[in-house]
CSV table of C-alpha atoms in Angstrom, one decimal:
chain,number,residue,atom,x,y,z
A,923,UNK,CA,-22.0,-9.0,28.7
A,924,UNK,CA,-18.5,-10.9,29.8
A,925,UNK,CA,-16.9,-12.5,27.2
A,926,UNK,CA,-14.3,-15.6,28.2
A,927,UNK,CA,-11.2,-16.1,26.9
A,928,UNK,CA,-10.2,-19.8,26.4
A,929,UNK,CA,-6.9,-20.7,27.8
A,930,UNK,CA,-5.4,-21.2,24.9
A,931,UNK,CA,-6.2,-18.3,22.9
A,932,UNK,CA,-6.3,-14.9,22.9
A,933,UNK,CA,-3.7,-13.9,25.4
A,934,UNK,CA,-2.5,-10.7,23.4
A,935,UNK,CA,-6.0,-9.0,24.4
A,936,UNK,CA,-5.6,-6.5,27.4
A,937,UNK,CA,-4.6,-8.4,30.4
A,938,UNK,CA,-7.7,-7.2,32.3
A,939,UNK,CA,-7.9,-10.9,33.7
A,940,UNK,CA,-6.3,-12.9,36.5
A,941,UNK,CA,-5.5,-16.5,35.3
A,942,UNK,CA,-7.2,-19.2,37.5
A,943,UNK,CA,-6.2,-22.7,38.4
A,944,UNK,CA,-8.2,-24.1,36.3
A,945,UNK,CA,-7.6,-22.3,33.4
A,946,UNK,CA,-10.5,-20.9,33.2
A,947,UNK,CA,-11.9,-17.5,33.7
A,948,UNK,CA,-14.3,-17.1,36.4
A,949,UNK,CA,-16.3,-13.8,37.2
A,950,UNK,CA,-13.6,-12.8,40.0
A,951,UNK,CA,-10.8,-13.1,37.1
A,952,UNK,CA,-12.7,-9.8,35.3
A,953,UNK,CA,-10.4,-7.4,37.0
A,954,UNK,CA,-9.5,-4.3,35.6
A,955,UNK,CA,-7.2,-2.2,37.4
A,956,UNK,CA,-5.3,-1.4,34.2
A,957,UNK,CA,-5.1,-2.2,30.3
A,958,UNK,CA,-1.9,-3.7,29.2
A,959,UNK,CA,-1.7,-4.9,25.3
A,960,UNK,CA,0.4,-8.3,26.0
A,961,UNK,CA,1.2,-10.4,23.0
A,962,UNK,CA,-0.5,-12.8,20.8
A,963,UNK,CA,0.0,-16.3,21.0
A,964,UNK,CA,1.2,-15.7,17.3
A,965,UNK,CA,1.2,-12.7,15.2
A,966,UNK,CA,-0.2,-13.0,11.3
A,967,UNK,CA,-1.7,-15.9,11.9
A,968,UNK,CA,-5.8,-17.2,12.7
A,969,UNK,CA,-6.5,-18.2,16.3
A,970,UNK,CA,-10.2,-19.0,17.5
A,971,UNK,CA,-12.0,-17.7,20.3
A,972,UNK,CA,-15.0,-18.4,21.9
A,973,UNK,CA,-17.2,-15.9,23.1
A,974,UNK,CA,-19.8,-16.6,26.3
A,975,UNK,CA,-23.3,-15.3,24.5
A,976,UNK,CA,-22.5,-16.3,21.1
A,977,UNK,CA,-25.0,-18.7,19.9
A,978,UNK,CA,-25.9,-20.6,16.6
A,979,UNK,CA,-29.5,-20.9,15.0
A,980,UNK,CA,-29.9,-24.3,17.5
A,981,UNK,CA,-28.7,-22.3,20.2
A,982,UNK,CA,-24.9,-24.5,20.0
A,983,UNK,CA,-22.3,-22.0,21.2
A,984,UNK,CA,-20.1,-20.2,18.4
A,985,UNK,CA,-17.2,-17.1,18.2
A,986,UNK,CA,-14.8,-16.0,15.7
A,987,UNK,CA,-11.4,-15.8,14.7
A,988,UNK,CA,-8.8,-13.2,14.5
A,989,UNK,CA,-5.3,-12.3,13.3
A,990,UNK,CA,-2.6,-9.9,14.4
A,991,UNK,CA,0.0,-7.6,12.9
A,992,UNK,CA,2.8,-6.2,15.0
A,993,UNK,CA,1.8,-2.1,15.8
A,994,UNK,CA,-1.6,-2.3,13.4
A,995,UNK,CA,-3.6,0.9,13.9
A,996,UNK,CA,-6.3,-0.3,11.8
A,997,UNK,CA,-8.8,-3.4,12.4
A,998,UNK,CA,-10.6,-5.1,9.5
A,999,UNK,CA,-13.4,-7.3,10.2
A,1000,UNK,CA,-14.9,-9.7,7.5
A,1001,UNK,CA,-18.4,-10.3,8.3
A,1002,UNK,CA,-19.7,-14.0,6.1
A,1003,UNK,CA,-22.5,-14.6,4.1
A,1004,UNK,CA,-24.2,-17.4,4.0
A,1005,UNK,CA,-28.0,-17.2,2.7
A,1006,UNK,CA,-31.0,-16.5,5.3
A,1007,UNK,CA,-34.1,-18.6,6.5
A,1008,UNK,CA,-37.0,-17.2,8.0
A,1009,UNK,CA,-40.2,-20.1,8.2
A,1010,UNK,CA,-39.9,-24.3,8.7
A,1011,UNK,CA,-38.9,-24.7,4.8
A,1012,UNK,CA,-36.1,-22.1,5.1
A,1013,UNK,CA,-35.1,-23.2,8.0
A,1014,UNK,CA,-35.5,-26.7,8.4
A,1015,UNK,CA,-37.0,-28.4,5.5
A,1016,UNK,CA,-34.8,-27.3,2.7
A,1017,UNK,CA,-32.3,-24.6,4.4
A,1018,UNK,CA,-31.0,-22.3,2.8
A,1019,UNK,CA,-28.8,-20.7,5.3
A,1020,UNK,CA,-25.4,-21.7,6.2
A,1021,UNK,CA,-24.0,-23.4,9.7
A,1022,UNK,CA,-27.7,-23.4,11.2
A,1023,UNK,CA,-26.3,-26.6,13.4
A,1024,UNK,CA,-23.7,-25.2,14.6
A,1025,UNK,CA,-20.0,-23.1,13.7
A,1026,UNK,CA,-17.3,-23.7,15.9
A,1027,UNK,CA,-13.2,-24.3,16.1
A,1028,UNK,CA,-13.2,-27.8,13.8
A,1029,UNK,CA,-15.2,-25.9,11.0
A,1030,UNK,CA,-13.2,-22.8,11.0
A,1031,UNK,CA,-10.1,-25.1,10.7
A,1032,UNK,CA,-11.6,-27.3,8.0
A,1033,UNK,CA,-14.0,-25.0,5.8
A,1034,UNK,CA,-12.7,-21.2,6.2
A,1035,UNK,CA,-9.3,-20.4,6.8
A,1036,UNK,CA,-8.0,-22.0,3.9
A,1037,UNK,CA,-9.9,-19.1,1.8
A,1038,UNK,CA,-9.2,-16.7,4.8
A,1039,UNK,CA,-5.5,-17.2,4.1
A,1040,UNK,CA,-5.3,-17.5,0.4
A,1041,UNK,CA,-8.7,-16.1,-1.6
A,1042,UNK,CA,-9.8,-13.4,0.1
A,1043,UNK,CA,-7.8,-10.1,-0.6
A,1044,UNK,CA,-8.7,-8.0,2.2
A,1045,UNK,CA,-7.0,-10.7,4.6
A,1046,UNK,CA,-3.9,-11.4,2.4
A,1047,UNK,CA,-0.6,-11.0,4.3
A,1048,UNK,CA,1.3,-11.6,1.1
A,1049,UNK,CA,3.0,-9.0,-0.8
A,1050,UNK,CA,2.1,-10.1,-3.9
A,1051,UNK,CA,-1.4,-9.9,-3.5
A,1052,UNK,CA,-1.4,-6.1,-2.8
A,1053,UNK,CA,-3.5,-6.0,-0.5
A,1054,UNK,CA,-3.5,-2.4,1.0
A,1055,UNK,CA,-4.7,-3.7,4.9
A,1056,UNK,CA,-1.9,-6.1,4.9
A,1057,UNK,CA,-0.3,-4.6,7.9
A,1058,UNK,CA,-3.7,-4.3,9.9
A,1059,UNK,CA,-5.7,-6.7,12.3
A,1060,UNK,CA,-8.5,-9.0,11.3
A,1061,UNK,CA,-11.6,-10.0,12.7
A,1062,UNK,CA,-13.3,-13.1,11.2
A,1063,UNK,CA,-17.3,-13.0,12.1
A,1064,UNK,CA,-19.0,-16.5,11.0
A,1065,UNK,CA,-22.6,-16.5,10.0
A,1066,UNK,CA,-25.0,-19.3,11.3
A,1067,UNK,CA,-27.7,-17.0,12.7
A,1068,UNK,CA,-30.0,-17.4,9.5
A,1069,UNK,CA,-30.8,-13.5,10.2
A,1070,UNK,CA,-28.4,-11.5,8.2
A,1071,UNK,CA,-26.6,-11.0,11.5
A,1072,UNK,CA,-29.2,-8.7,12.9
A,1073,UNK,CA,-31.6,-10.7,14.5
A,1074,UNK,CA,-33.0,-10.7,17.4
A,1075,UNK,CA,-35.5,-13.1,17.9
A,1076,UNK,CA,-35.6,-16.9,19.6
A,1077,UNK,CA,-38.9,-18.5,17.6
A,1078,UNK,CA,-40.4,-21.8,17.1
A,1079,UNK,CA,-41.8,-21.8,13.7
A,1080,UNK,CA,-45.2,-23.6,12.8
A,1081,UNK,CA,-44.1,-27.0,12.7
A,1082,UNK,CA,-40.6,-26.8,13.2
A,1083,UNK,CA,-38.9,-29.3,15.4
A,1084,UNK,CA,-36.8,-27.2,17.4
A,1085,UNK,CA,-36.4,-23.3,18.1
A,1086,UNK,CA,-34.4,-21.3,16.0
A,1087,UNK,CA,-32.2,-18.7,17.5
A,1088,UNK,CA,-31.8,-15.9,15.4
A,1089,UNK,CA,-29.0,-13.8,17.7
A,1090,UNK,CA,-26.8,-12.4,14.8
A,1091,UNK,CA,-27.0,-8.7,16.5
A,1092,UNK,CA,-26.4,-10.0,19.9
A,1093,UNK,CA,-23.2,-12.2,18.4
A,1094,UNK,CA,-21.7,-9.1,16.7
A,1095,UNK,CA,-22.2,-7.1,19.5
A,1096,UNK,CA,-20.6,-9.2,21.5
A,1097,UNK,CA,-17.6,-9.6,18.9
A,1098,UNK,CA,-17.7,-5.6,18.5
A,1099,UNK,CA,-17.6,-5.4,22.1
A,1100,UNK,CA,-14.8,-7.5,22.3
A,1101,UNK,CA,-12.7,-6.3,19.7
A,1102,UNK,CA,-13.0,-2.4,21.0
A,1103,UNK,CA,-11.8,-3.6,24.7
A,1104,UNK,CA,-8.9,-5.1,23.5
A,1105,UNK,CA,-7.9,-2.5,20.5
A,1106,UNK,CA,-9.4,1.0,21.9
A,1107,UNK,CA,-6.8,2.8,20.6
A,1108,UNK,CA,-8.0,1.9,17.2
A,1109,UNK,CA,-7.2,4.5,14.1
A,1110,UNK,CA,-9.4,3.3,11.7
A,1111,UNK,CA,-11.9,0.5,11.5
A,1112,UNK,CA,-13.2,-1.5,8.6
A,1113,UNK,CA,-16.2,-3.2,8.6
A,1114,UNK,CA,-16.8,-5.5,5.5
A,1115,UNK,CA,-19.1,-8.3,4.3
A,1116,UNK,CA,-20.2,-10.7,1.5
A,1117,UNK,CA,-23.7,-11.4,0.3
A,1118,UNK,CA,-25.6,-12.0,3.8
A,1119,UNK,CA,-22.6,-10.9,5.3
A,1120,UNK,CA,-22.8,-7.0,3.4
A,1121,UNK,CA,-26.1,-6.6,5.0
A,1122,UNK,CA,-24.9,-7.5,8.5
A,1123,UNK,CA,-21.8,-5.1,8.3
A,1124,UNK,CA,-24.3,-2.0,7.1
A,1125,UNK,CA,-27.1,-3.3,9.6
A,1126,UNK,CA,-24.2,-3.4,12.2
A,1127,UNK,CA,-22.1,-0.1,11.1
A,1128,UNK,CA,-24.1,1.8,13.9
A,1129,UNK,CA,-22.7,-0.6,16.9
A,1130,UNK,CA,-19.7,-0.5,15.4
A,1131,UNK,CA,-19.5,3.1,15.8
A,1132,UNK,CA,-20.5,3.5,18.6
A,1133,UNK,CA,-18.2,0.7,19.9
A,1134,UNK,CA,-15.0,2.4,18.4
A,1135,UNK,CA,-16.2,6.2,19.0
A,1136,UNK,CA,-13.1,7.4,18.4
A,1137,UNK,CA,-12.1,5.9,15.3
A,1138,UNK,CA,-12.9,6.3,12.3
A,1139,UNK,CA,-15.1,3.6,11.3
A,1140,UNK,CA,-15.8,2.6,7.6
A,1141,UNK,CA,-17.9,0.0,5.3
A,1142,UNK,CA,-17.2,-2.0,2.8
A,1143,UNK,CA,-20.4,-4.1,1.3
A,1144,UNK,CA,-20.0,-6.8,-1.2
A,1145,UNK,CA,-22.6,-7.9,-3.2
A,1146,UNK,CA,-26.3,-6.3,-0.9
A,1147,UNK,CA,-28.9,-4.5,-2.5
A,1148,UNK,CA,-32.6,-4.8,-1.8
A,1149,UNK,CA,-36.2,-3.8,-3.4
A,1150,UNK,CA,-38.0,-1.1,-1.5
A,1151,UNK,CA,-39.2,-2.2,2.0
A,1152,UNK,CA,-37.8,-5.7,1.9
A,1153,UNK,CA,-36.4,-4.9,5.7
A,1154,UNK,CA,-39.9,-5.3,6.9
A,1155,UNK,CA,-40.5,-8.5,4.9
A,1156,UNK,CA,-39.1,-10.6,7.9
A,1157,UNK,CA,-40.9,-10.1,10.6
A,1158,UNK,CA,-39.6,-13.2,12.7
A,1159,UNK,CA,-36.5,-12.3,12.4
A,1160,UNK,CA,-36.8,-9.0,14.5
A,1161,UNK,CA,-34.3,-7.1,12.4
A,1162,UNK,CA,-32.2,-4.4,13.8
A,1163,UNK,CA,-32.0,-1.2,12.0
A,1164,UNK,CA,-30.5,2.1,13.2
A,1165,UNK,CA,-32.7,4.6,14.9
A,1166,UNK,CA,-33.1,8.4,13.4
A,1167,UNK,CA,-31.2,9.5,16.4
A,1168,UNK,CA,-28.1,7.7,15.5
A,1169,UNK,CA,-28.7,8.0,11.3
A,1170,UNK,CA,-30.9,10.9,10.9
A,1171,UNK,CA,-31.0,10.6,7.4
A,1172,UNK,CA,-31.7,6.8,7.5
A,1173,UNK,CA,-35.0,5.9,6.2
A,1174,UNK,CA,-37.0,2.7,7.6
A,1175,UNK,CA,-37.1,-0.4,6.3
A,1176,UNK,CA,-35.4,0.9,3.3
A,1177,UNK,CA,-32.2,-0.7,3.2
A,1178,UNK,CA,-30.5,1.1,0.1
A,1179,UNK,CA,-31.0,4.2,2.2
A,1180,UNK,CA,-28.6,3.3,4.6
A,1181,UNK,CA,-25.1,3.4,3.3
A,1182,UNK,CA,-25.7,7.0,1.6
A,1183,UNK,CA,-27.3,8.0,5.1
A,1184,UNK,CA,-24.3,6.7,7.1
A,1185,UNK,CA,-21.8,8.7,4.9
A,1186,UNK,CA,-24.2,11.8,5.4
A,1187,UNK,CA,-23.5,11.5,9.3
A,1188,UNK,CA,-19.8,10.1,9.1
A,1189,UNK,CA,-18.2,12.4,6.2
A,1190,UNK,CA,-14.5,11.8,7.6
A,1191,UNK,CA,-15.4,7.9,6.7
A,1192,UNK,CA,-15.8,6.5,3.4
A,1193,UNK,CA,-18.2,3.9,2.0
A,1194,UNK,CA,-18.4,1.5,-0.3
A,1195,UNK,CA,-20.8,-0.8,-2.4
A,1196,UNK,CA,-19.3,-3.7,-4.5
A,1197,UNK,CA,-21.3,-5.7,-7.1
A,1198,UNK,CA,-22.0,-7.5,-10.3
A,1199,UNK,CA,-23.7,-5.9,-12.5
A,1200,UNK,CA,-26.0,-8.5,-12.6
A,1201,UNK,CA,-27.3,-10.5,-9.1
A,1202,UNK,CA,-27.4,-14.7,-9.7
A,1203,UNK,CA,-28.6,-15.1,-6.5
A,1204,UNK,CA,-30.3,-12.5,-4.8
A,1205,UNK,CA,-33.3,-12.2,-6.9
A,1206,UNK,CA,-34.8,-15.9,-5.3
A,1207,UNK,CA,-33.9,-14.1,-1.9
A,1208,UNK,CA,-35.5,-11.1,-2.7
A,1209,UNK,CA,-38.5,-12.6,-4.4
A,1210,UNK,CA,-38.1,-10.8,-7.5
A,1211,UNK,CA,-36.9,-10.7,-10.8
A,1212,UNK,CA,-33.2,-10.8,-12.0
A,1213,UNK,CA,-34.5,-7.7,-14.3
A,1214,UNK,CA,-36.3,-5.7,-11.6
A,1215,UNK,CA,-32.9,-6.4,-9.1
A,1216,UNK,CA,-30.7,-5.3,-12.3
A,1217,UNK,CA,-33.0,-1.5,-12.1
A,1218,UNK,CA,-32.5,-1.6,-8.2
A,1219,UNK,CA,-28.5,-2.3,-8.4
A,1220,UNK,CA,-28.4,0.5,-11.0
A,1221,UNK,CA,-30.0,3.3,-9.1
A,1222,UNK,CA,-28.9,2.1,-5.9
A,1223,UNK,CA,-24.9,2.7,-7.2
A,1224,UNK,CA,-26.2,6.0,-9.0
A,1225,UNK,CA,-27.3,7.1,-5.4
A,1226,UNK,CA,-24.3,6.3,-3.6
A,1227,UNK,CA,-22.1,8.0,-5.9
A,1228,UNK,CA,-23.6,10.9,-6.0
A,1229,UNK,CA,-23.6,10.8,-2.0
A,1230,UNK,CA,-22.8,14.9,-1.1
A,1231,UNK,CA,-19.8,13.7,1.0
A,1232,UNK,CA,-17.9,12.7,-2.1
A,1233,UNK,CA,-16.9,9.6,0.7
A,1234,UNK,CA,-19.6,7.0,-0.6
A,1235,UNK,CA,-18.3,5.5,-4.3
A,1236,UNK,CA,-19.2,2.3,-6.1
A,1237,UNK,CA,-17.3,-1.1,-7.5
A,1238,UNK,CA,-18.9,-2.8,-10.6
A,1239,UNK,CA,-17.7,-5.8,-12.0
A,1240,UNK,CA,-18.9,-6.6,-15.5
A,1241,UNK,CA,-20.9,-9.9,-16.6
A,1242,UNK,CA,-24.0,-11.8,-13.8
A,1243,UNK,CA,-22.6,-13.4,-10.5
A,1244,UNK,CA,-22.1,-13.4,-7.1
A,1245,UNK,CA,-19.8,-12.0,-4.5
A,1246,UNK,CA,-17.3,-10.1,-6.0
A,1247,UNK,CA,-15.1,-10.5,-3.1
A,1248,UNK,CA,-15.0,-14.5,-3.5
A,1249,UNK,CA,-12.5,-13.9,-6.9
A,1250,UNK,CA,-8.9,-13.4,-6.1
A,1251,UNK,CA,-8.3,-9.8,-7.8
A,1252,UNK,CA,-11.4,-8.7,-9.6
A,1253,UNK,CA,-11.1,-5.7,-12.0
A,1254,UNK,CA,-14.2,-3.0,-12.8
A,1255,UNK,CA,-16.4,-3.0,-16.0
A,1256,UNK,CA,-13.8,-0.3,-16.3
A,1257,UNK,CA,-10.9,-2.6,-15.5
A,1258,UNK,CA,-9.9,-1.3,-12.3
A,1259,UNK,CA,-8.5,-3.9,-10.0
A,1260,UNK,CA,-9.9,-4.2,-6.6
A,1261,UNK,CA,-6.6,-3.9,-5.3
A,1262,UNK,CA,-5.8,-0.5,-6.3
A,1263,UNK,CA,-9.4,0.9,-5.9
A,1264,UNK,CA,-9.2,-0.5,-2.2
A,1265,UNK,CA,-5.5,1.6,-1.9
A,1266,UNK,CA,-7.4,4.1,-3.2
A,1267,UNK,CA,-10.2,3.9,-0.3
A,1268,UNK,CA,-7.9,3.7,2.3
A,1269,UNK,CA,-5.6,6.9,1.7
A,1270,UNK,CA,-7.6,9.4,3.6
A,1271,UNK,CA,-6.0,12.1,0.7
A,1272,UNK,CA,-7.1,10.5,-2.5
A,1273,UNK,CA,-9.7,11.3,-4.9
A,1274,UNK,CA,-12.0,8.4,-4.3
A,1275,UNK,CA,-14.4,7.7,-7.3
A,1276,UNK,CA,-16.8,4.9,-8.4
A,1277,UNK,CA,-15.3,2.5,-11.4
């Protein structure tokens, strides 16, 4: 996999290229005879960047966007949600998955970074928002892969007018891939999600390992929880889940077993799961019951706590909803802000514990 770097963009990833006349990148301009970090084209601001590979559900190219701080250590990426589809209805008929025609540089502008910059916490530069990665770099994953960004599947479904490419593990691989090229010397690295997004950055905490093998790599899931066996319920989508080599501990097609089991392998790492305590929206994903969701949430955060490592803890906001992460400074049912519970998570030192 190559990945290009537009002209205009990401110049402060290692100069391991030769500029052409054209200012493009050709296969020749790949050199690597050293890596030196050069600058950004501005630091604590969004810039896009395409990424060769990257595709959208109807196969339109895509990347992602990122942000620099001067001398970070630490990288967070924010992986979106966005819904999932899975047969002609889902996908085509009535979707119910965002950006399945397409994500690129005019929607990023228009639709994300507005929320980027000023809603969500883990991304806010300001002081006054207390945000304890405010000093680190961001990675901004889109979603419009309909495949909780662990796909890997190209399918025409019965009736459908056109293929659907659902790519989301080859994208983030291609993103993680990126990302660990230009910031190897990474101390710690966040991987976060909402909603669809939560299940892409547990599917994808394994890559991201392995692509930052030396750092320590954490997760931070917002709003994800599943019934029992639900990762086999979507066949088309050729889901990606870790292998008992690289999670031992990880059970199949069992989703909720997967944070605890990560934890279990990582135990310098911590974990966390954020949610409601009620789901609005997952129950119609999950094809069950706001009820039967309301038992699984509960054990599922009973589990994690109680994790061996003492690494793995638990967020709960009070009331029915839906990605925590989408209000500015949510507190706990036991009125803990985010904020503080996320300086909490970060200091390697603290007693983390679930609120």
């Amino acid at each position: 996999m190559r990945v290009i770097l537009t002209a205009a963009a990401s110049t402060f990833f290692f100069a391991t290229v030769l500029f052409s006349l054209a200012s493009s990148f050709s296969t020749t301009a790949f050199l690597q005879p050293h890596r030196q970090l050069v600058p950004p084209p501005a630091y604590d601001t969004w810039h896009w960047q395409e990424a060769e590979g990257n595709v959208c559900a109807n196969g339109s190219p895509t990347g992602f966007a990122y942000n620099l701080h001067p001398n970070a250590t630490e990288l967070v990426f924010y992986i979106a949600g966005g819904g999932g589809c899975w047969d002609t209805h889902t996908c085509f008929t009535k979707p119910i998955s965002a950006n399945l025609d397409g994500y690129n540089l005019t929607m990023f502008t228009s639709r994300t970074k507005g929320f980027l910059d000023n809603e969500l916490l883990l991304f806010a530069r300001d002081a006054k928002r207390k945000n304890p990665f405010a000093k680190a770099n961001y990675i901004f994953v889109p979603y419009c892969t309909g495949d909780f960004h662990a796909g890997d599947n190209v399918i025409t479904y019965q009736g459908a007018p056109a293929p659907i490419h659902h790519k989301g593990l080859n994208n983030m691989r291609n993103i993680l891939k990126f990302a660990s090229n230009a910031m190897p010397d990474a101390q710690d690295v966040w991987v976060s999600g909402t909603s669809a997004g939560c299940y892409g950055a547990t599917l994808n905490y394994v890559p991201a390992k392995k692509a930052f093998p030396d750092a320590r790599v954490h997760l931070i899931g917002d709003s994800c929880e599943a019934p029992p066996g639900w990762l086999n319920t979507k066949p088309s989508w050729n889901l990606y889940q870790p292998s008992q080599a690289d999670c031992p501990k990880c059970q199949k097609d069992e989703f909720n077993s997967l944070l605890p089991a990560y934890s279990l392998h990582n135990p310098s790492s911590r974990f966390a799961s954020i949610s409601f305590k009620g789901e609005t929206v997952l129950p119609g994903y999950m094809q069950t019951t706001a009820e039967e969701l309301d038992k699984v949430i509960d054990g599922y955060f009973t589990n994690v706590t109680h994790t061996p490592t003492n690494q793995a803890k638990t967020f709960m906001t009070a009331g029915r909803g839906h990605c925590v992460f989408f209000k500015h400074d949510p507190l706990s049912a036991t009125n803990v802000s985010l904020s503080s519970w996320f300086a909490t998570m970060r200091d390697p030192n603290s007693f983390f514990t679930s609120v």
